[in-house]
PDB file of C-alpha atoms and ligand atoms in Angstrom:
ATOM      1  CA  MET A 638      43.591  31.439 -41.735  1.00  0.00           C
ATOM      2  CA  ALA A 639      41.956  33.450 -38.978  1.00  0.00           C
ATOM      3  CA  LYS A 640      39.226  34.442 -41.424  1.00  0.00           C
ATOM      4  CA  GLN A 641      38.670  30.832 -42.436  1.00  0.00           C
ATOM      5  CA  LEU A 642      38.401  29.827 -38.820  1.00  0.00           C
ATOM      6  CA  GLN A 643      35.953  32.619 -38.245  1.00  0.00           C
ATOM      7  CA  THR A 644      33.862  31.448 -41.174  1.00  0.00           C
ATOM      8  CA  LEU A 645      33.987  27.856 -39.988  1.00  0.00           C
ATOM      9  CA  PHE A 646      32.948  28.949 -36.526  1.00  0.00           C
ATOM     10  CA  LEU A 647      30.082  30.953 -37.989  1.00  0.00           C
ATOM     11  CA  ILE A 648      28.876  27.985 -40.031  1.00  0.00           C
ATOM     12  CA  LEU A 649      29.096  25.712 -37.004  1.00  0.00           C
ATOM     13  CA  SER A 650      27.202  28.194 -34.837  1.00  0.00           C
ATOM     14  CA  ILE A 651      24.496  28.618 -37.429  1.00  0.00           C
ATOM     15  CA  SER A 652      24.063  24.888 -37.944  1.00  0.00           C
ATOM     16  CA  TYR A 653      24.007  24.461 -34.164  1.00  0.00           C
ATOM     17  CA  LEU A 654      21.288  27.073 -33.901  1.00  0.00           C
ATOM     18  CA  PHE A 655      19.271  25.410 -36.606  1.00  0.00           C
ATOM     19  CA  SER A 656      19.716  21.923 -35.224  1.00  0.00           C
ATOM     20  CA  SER A 657      18.650  23.031 -31.740  1.00  0.00           C
ATOM     21  CA  ASP A 658      15.686  24.824 -33.282  1.00  0.00           C
ATOM     22  CA  LEU A 659      14.789  21.662 -35.125  1.00  0.00           C
ATOM     23  CA  THR A 660      15.150  19.561 -31.996  1.00  0.00           C
ATOM     24  CA  ALA A 661      12.902  21.946 -30.107  1.00  0.00           C
ATOM     25  CA  ALA A 662      10.388  21.909 -32.942  1.00  0.00           C
ATOM     26  CA  THR A 663      10.301  18.130 -33.225  1.00  0.00           C
ATOM     27  CA  ALA A 664      10.171  17.679 -29.467  1.00  0.00           C
ATOM     28  CA  ALA A 665       7.347  20.191 -29.306  1.00  0.00           C
ATOM     29  CA  SER A 666       5.289  18.854 -32.169  1.00  0.00           C
ATOM     30  CA  PRO A 667       5.280  15.095 -32.426  1.00  0.00           C
ATOM     31  CA  ALA A 668       2.401  13.655 -34.432  1.00  0.00           C
ATOM     32  CA  GLY A 669      -0.929  14.631 -32.911  1.00  0.00           C
ATOM     33  CA  VAL A 670       0.234  17.758 -31.069  1.00  0.00           C
ATOM     34  CA  SER A 671      -1.652  20.789 -32.221  1.00  0.00           C
ATOM     35  CA  LYS A 672       0.380  23.596 -33.661  1.00  0.00           C
ATOM     36  CA  LYS A 673      -1.968  25.960 -31.902  1.00  0.00           C
ATOM     37  CA  ALA A 674      -0.916  24.559 -28.502  1.00  0.00           C
ATOM     38  CA  VAL A 675       2.769  24.865 -29.340  1.00  0.00           C
ATOM     39  CA  ASN A 676       2.283  28.426 -30.580  1.00  0.00           C
ATOM     40  CA  PHE A 677       0.415  29.279 -27.398  1.00  0.00           C
ATOM     41  CA  ILE A 678       3.264  27.974 -25.227  1.00  0.00           C
ATOM     42  CA  GLN A 679       5.805  29.780 -27.374  1.00  0.00           C
ATOM     43  CA  SER A 680       4.070  33.143 -27.173  1.00  0.00           C
ATOM     44  CA  SER A 681       3.376  32.768 -23.432  1.00  0.00           C
ATOM     45  CA  CYS A 682       7.012  31.857 -22.782  1.00  0.00           C
ATOM     46  CA  LYS A 683       8.164  34.961 -24.664  1.00  0.00           C
ATOM     47  CA  ALA A 684       6.682  37.095 -21.879  1.00  0.00           C
ATOM     48  CA  THR A 685       8.692  35.290 -19.165  1.00  0.00           C
ATOM     49  CA  THR A 686      12.180  36.285 -18.013  1.00  0.00           C
ATOM     50  CA  TYR A 687      13.795  33.072 -19.309  1.00  0.00           C
ATOM     51  CA  PRO A 688      11.877  32.213 -22.482  1.00  0.00           C
ATOM     52  CA  ALA A 689      14.271  29.503 -23.705  1.00  0.00           C
ATOM     53  CA  VAL A 690      14.159  27.679 -20.352  1.00  0.00           C
ATOM     54  CA  CYS A 691      10.370  28.045 -20.388  1.00  0.00           C
ATOM     55  CA  LEU A 692       9.886  26.615 -23.861  1.00  0.00           C
ATOM     56  CA  ASN A 693      12.381  23.837 -23.254  1.00  0.00           C
ATOM     57  CA  SER A 694      10.580  22.714 -20.073  1.00  0.00           C
ATOM     58  CA  LEU A 695       6.987  23.086 -21.201  1.00  0.00           C
ATOM     59  CA  SER A 696       6.770  22.266 -24.899  1.00  0.00           C
ATOM     60  CA  ALA A 697       6.762  18.531 -24.114  1.00  0.00           C
ATOM     61  CA  TYR A 698       3.430  19.056 -22.319  1.00  0.00           C
ATOM     62  CA  ALA A 699       1.703  20.836 -25.215  1.00  0.00           C
ATOM     63  CA  ASN A 700      -0.954  18.118 -25.454  1.00  0.00           C
ATOM     64  CA  ALA A 701      -1.972  18.520 -21.834  1.00  0.00           C
ATOM     65  CA  ILE A 702      -1.720  22.318 -21.867  1.00  0.00           C
ATOM     66  CA  GLN A 703      -3.477  23.053 -25.167  1.00  0.00           C
ATOM     67  CA  THR A 704      -4.235  26.806 -24.958  1.00  0.00           C
ATOM     68  CA  SER A 705      -5.169  26.974 -21.272  1.00  0.00           C
ATOM     69  CA  PRO A 706      -3.266  29.663 -19.289  1.00  0.00           C
ATOM     70  CA  LYS A 707      -4.256  27.818 -16.104  1.00  0.00           C
ATOM     71  CA  ARG A 708      -2.859  24.479 -17.211  1.00  0.00           C
ATOM     72  CA  LEU A 709       0.263  26.225 -18.493  1.00  0.00           C
ATOM     73  CA  ALA A 710       0.907  27.810 -15.081  1.00  0.00           C
ATOM     74  CA  GLU A 711       0.124  24.548 -13.248  1.00  0.00           C
ATOM     75  CA  THR A 712       2.445  22.575 -15.487  1.00  0.00           C
ATOM     76  CA  ALA A 713       5.207  25.144 -14.943  1.00  0.00           C
ATOM     77  CA  LEU A 714       4.764  24.732 -11.176  1.00  0.00           C
ATOM     78  CA  ALA A 715       4.782  20.930 -11.394  1.00  0.00           C
ATOM     79  CA  VAL A 716       7.942  20.920 -13.528  1.00  0.00           C
ATOM     80  CA  THR A 717       9.603  23.349 -11.083  1.00  0.00           C
ATOM     81  CA  LEU A 718       8.598  21.203  -8.099  1.00  0.00           C
ATOM     82  CA  SER A 719      10.067  18.118  -9.713  1.00  0.00           C
ATOM     83  CA  LYS A 720      13.357  19.933 -10.462  1.00  0.00           C
ATOM     84  CA  ALA A 721      13.474  21.269  -6.900  1.00  0.00           C
ATOM     85  CA  GLN A 722      13.050  17.704  -5.599  1.00  0.00           C
ATOM     86  CA  SER A 723      15.913  16.331  -7.647  1.00  0.00           C
ATOM     87  CA  THR A 724      18.078  19.305  -6.694  1.00  0.00           C
ATOM     88  CA  LYS A 725      17.367  18.719  -3.019  1.00  0.00           C
ATOM     89  CA  LEU A 726      18.385  15.084  -3.404  1.00  0.00           C
ATOM     90  CA  PHE A 727      21.564  16.157  -5.166  1.00  0.00           C
ATOM     91  CA  VAL A 728      22.428  18.697  -2.456  1.00  0.00           C
ATOM     92  CA  SER A 729      21.693  16.248   0.390  1.00  0.00           C
ATOM     93  CA  ARG A 730      24.008  13.677  -1.156  1.00  0.00           C
ATOM     94  CA  LEU A 731      26.876  16.170  -1.183  1.00  0.00           C
ATOM     95  CA  THR A 732      27.213  15.858   2.586  1.00  0.00           C
ATOM     96  CA  ARG A 733      28.551  12.343   2.017  1.00  0.00           C
ATOM     97  CA  PHE A 734      31.732  13.730   0.462  1.00  0.00           C
ATOM     98  CA  LYS A 735      34.791  13.178   2.635  1.00  0.00           C
ATOM     99  CA  GLY A 736      37.108  16.010   3.561  1.00  0.00           C
ATOM    100  CA  LEU A 737      34.586  18.840   3.443  1.00  0.00           C
ATOM    101  CA  LYS A 738      35.306  21.876   5.588  1.00  0.00           C
ATOM    102  CA  LYS A 739      32.919  22.709   8.407  1.00  0.00           C
ATOM    103  CA  ARG A 740      31.630  25.811   6.611  1.00  0.00           C
ATOM    104  CA  GLU A 741      31.007  23.782   3.475  1.00  0.00           C
ATOM    105  CA  VAL A 742      28.997  21.198   5.386  1.00  0.00           C
ATOM    106  CA  GLU A 743      26.994  24.011   6.985  1.00  0.00           C
ATOM    107  CA  ALA A 744      26.271  25.683   3.634  1.00  0.00           C
ATOM    108  CA  ILE A 745      25.197  22.347   2.145  1.00  0.00           C
ATOM    109  CA  HIS A 746      22.956  21.595   5.100  1.00  0.00           C
ATOM    110  CA  ASP A 747      21.363  25.072   5.021  1.00  0.00           C
ATOM    111  CA  CYS A 748      20.784  24.728   1.304  1.00  0.00           C
ATOM    112  CA  ALA A 749      19.108  21.322   1.733  1.00  0.00           C
ATOM    113  CA  GLU A 750      16.771  22.896   4.296  1.00  0.00           C
ATOM    114  CA  GLU A 751      15.987  25.793   1.980  1.00  0.00           C
ATOM    115  CA  MET A 752      15.241  23.345  -0.826  1.00  0.00           C
ATOM    116  CA  ASN A 753      12.911  21.551   1.589  1.00  0.00           C
ATOM    117  CA  ASP A 754      11.104  24.834   2.165  1.00  0.00           C
ATOM    118  CA  THR A 755      11.028  25.547  -1.559  1.00  0.00           C
ATOM    119  CA  ILE A 756       9.408  22.160  -2.244  1.00  0.00           C
ATOM    120  CA  ASP A 757       6.843  22.769   0.466  1.00  0.00           C
ATOM    121  CA  ARG A 758       6.020  26.241  -0.885  1.00  0.00           C
ATOM    122  CA  LEU A 759       5.752  25.153  -4.483  1.00  0.00           C
ATOM    123  CA  ASN A 760       3.441  22.383  -3.349  1.00  0.00           C
ATOM    124  CA  LYS A 761       1.284  24.910  -1.498  1.00  0.00           C
ATOM    125  CA  SER A 762       1.175  27.083  -4.593  1.00  0.00           C
ATOM    126  CA  ILE A 763      -0.041  24.091  -6.632  1.00  0.00           C
ATOM    127  CA  GLN A 764      -2.829  23.497  -4.093  1.00  0.00           C
ATOM    128  CA  GLU A 765      -3.850  27.168  -4.263  1.00  0.00           C
ATOM    129  CA  MET A 766      -3.955  27.048  -8.062  1.00  0.00           C
ATOM    130  CA  LYS A 767      -6.348  24.093  -7.788  1.00  0.00           C
ATOM    131  CA  LEU A 768      -8.526  26.119  -5.429  1.00  0.00           C
ATOM    132  CA  CYS A 769      -8.487  28.959  -7.983  1.00  0.00           C
ATOM    133  CA  GLY A 770     -10.044  26.505 -10.406  1.00  0.00           C
ATOM    134  CA  SER A 771     -12.935  25.715  -8.078  1.00  0.00           C
ATOM    135  CA  ALA A 772     -13.468  29.317  -6.912  1.00  0.00           C
ATOM    136  CA  LYS A 773     -17.138  30.292  -6.959  1.00  0.00           C
ATOM    137  CA  ASN A 774     -16.598  33.997  -7.443  1.00  0.00           C
ATOM    138  CA  GLN A 775     -14.017  36.674  -8.138  1.00  0.00           C
ATOM    139  CA  ASP A 776     -13.234  37.211  -4.430  1.00  0.00           C
ATOM    140  CA  GLU A 777     -12.484  33.543  -3.836  1.00  0.00           C
ATOM    141  CA  PHE A 778     -10.402  33.422  -6.987  1.00  0.00           C
ATOM    142  CA  SER A 779      -8.406  36.509  -5.965  1.00  0.00           C
ATOM    143  CA  PHE A 780      -7.780  35.104  -2.491  1.00  0.00           C
ATOM    144  CA  HIS A 781      -6.338  31.806  -3.745  1.00  0.00           C
ATOM    145  CA  MET A 782      -4.505  33.516  -6.580  1.00  0.00           C
ATOM    146  CA  SER A 783      -2.820  35.879  -4.159  1.00  0.00           C
ATOM    147  CA  ASN A 784      -1.774  32.872  -2.018  1.00  0.00           C
ATOM    148  CA  ALA A 785      -0.365  31.068  -5.052  1.00  0.00           C
ATOM    149  CA  GLN A 786       1.636  34.164  -5.982  1.00  0.00           C
ATOM    150  CA  THR A 787       2.910  34.590  -2.415  1.00  0.00           C
ATOM    151  CA  TRP A 788       4.023  30.939  -2.069  1.00  0.00           C
ATOM    152  CA  THR A 789       5.787  31.036  -5.408  1.00  0.00           C
ATOM    153  CA  SER A 790       7.691  34.236  -4.577  1.00  0.00           C
ATOM    154  CA  ALA A 791       8.617  32.741  -1.206  1.00  0.00           C
ATOM    155  CA  ALA A 792      10.016  29.685  -3.000  1.00  0.00           C
ATOM    156  CA  LEU A 793      12.112  31.987  -5.166  1.00  0.00           C
ATOM    157  CA  THR A 794      13.513  33.699  -2.052  1.00  0.00           C
ATOM    158  CA  ASP A 795      14.586  30.321  -0.576  1.00  0.00           C
ATOM    159  CA  GLU A 796      16.382  29.444  -3.774  1.00  0.00           C
ATOM    160  CA  ASN A 797      18.229  32.760  -3.806  1.00  0.00           C
ATOM    161  CA  THR A 798      19.268  32.273  -0.171  1.00  0.00           C
ATOM    162  CA  CYS A 799      20.617  28.837  -1.005  1.00  0.00           C
ATOM    163  CA  SER A 800      22.509  30.099  -3.988  1.00  0.00           C
ATOM    164  CA  ASP A 801      23.979  32.997  -1.956  1.00  0.00           C
ATOM    165  CA  GLY A 802      25.131  30.534   0.711  1.00  0.00           C
ATOM    166  CA  PHE A 803      27.157  28.776  -1.938  1.00  0.00           C
ATOM    167  CA  SER A 804      28.772  31.858  -3.370  1.00  0.00           C
ATOM    168  CA  GLY A 805      31.297  32.346  -0.549  1.00  0.00           C
ATOM    169  CA  ARG A 806      34.991  32.065  -1.420  1.00  0.00           C
ATOM    170  CA  PHE A 807      35.416  29.331   1.174  1.00  0.00           C
ATOM    171  CA  MET A 808      33.401  26.878  -0.924  1.00  0.00           C
ATOM    172  CA  ASP A 809      35.109  24.191  -2.968  1.00  0.00           C
ATOM    173  CA  GLY A 810      34.948  25.309  -6.617  1.00  0.00           C
ATOM    174  CA  ARG A 811      33.487  22.099  -8.040  1.00  0.00           C
ATOM    175  CA  ILE A 812      30.776  21.793  -5.399  1.00  0.00           C
ATOM    176  CA  LYS A 813      29.967  25.467  -5.765  1.00  0.00           C
ATOM    177  CA  ASN A 814      29.597  25.276  -9.530  1.00  0.00           C
ATOM    178  CA  SER A 815      27.580  22.067  -9.647  1.00  0.00           C
ATOM    179  CA  VAL A 816      25.146  23.199  -6.971  1.00  0.00           C
ATOM    180  CA  ARG A 817      24.773  26.754  -8.188  1.00  0.00           C
ATOM    181  CA  ALA A 818      24.021  25.687 -11.757  1.00  0.00           C
ATOM    182  CA  ARG A 819      21.166  23.515 -10.504  1.00  0.00           C
ATOM    183  CA  ILE A 820      19.806  26.107  -8.093  1.00  0.00           C
ATOM    184  CA  VAL A 821      20.005  28.832 -10.713  1.00  0.00           C
ATOM    185  CA  ASN A 822      17.958  26.625 -13.039  1.00  0.00           C
ATOM    186  CA  VAL A 823      15.322  25.950 -10.361  1.00  0.00           C
ATOM    187  CA  GLY A 824      15.229  29.717  -9.735  1.00  0.00           C
ATOM    188  CA  GLN A 825      14.664  30.439 -13.422  1.00  0.00           C
ATOM    189  CA  GLU A 826      11.888  27.845 -13.615  1.00  0.00           C
ATOM    190  CA  THR A 827      10.274  29.354 -10.505  1.00  0.00           C
ATOM    191  CA  SER A 828      10.494  32.885 -11.866  1.00  0.00           C
ATOM    192  CA  ASN A 829       8.911  31.715 -15.132  1.00  0.00           C
ATOM    193  CA  ALA A 830       6.162  29.864 -13.244  1.00  0.00           C
ATOM    194  CA  LEU A 831       5.411  33.072 -11.334  1.00  0.00           C
ATOM    195  CA  SER A 832       5.028  35.109 -14.519  1.00  0.00           C
ATOM    196  CA  LEU A 833       2.798  32.407 -16.045  1.00  0.00           C
ATOM    197  CA  ILE A 834       0.664  32.464 -12.867  1.00  0.00           C
ATOM    198  CA  ASN A 835       0.427  36.256 -13.167  1.00  0.00           C
ATOM    199  CA  ALA A 836      -0.552  35.952 -16.829  1.00  0.00           C
ATOM    200  CA  PHE A 837      -3.306  33.481 -15.894  1.00  0.00           C
ATOM    201  CA  ALA A 838      -4.540  35.842 -13.151  1.00  0.00           C
ATOM    202  CA  LYS A 839      -4.932  38.657 -15.694  1.00  0.00           C
ATOM    203  CA  LYS A 840      -6.927  36.417 -18.067  1.00  0.00           C
ATOM    204  CA  TYR A 841      -9.446  35.334 -15.453  1.00  0.00           C
TER     205      TYR A 841
HETATM  206  C1  NAG B 582      13.346  17.852   4.737  1.00  0.00           C
HETATM  207  O1  NAG B 582      12.041  17.422   4.982  1.00  0.00           O
HETATM  208  C2  NAG B 582      11.924  16.055   5.317  1.00  0.00           C
HETATM  209  C3  NAG B 582      10.466  15.720   5.476  1.00  0.00           C
HETATM  210  O2  NAG B 582       9.638  16.510   4.674  1.00  0.00           O
HETATM  211  C4  NAG B 582      12.718  15.758   6.573  1.00  0.00           C
HETATM  212  O3  NAG B 582      12.657  14.390   6.854  1.00  0.00           O
HETATM  213  C5  NAG B 582      14.176  16.181   6.363  1.00  0.00           C
HETATM  214  O4  NAG B 582      14.892  16.026   7.563  1.00  0.00           O
HETATM  215  C6  NAG B 582      14.239  17.616   5.924  1.00  0.00           C
HETATM  216  N1  NAG B 582      15.619  17.920   5.616  1.00  0.00           N
HETATM  217  C7  NAG B 582      16.202  19.062   5.978  1.00  0.00           C
HETATM  218  C8  NAG B 582      17.633  19.216   5.595  1.00  0.00           C
HETATM  219  O5  NAG B 582      15.619  19.935   6.590  1.00  0.00           O
HETATM  220  C1  NAG B 583       1.986  18.249  -1.272  1.00  0.00           C
HETATM  221  O1  NAG B 583       0.912  18.503  -0.410  1.00  0.00           O
HETATM  222  C2  NAG B 583      -0.004  17.442  -0.335  1.00  0.00           C
HETATM  223  C3  NAG B 583      -1.216  17.893   0.484  1.00  0.00           C
HETATM  224  O2  NAG B 583      -0.894  18.839   1.452  1.00  0.00           O
HETATM  225  C4  NAG B 583       0.710  16.237   0.276  1.00  0.00           C
HETATM  226  O3  NAG B 583      -0.167  15.153   0.390  1.00  0.00           O
HETATM  227  C5  NAG B 583       1.895  15.862  -0.613  1.00  0.00           C
HETATM  228  O4  NAG B 583       2.632  14.816  -0.024  1.00  0.00           O
HETATM  229  C6  NAG B 583       2.803  17.055  -0.814  1.00  0.00           C
HETATM  230  N1  NAG B 583       3.832  16.735  -1.797  1.00  0.00           N
HETATM  231  C7  NAG B 583       5.100  17.134  -1.647  1.00  0.00           C
HETATM  232  C8  NAG B 583       6.002  16.786  -2.763  1.00  0.00           C
HETATM  233  O5  NAG B 583       5.498  17.731  -0.672  1.00  0.00           O
END
């Protein structure tokens, strides 16, 4: 019986793997999307720390990205910014819960502020990436690139601070888990965006 269950589990896992692969493939290559663009995103994502998160977030933009390392990095930043915005909204709404302890309210408030900073920094990084595009020489490019890298790492630090603030034992388990999952995801997207920015910098 145990063996049968094991086999069944194996079959289910394999079919799950295949179906998610298929979903990713169909999502990534609807009619008119070049296979070259999808392959480019796939191979670029492989070099990031969270390749599955990367591919899942960016494959839908294959048409816009094509095989441009710059557009890939910019799209990664834009997707991260949008996730940070929805996470901030989610965190801010938590303060409406009744019966929260003072320390919980404080952690939530601090986290909302850190998400504010994250959004601001990601936005600055996006502006710097644009300036990279209009740079007239290598020095100008390097200056704006360095700023983009700095703002993105700073955003990552804010996210880690927020997530640490929620890890204390005093936090309500459900709040802790729901917030941390979202913040961890924003952190992974940010880390991926940073490695895609670095990859673009090397190609310039
Ligand atoms: C976040 O920023 C907005 C404006 O950008 C401000 O109105 C809001 O009070 C800030 N929230 C926190 C928690 O700092
Ligand atoms: C990003 O920055 C630009 C220019 O500084 C500003 O107009 C825009 O409102 C900002 N967006 C966000 C989401 O903060």
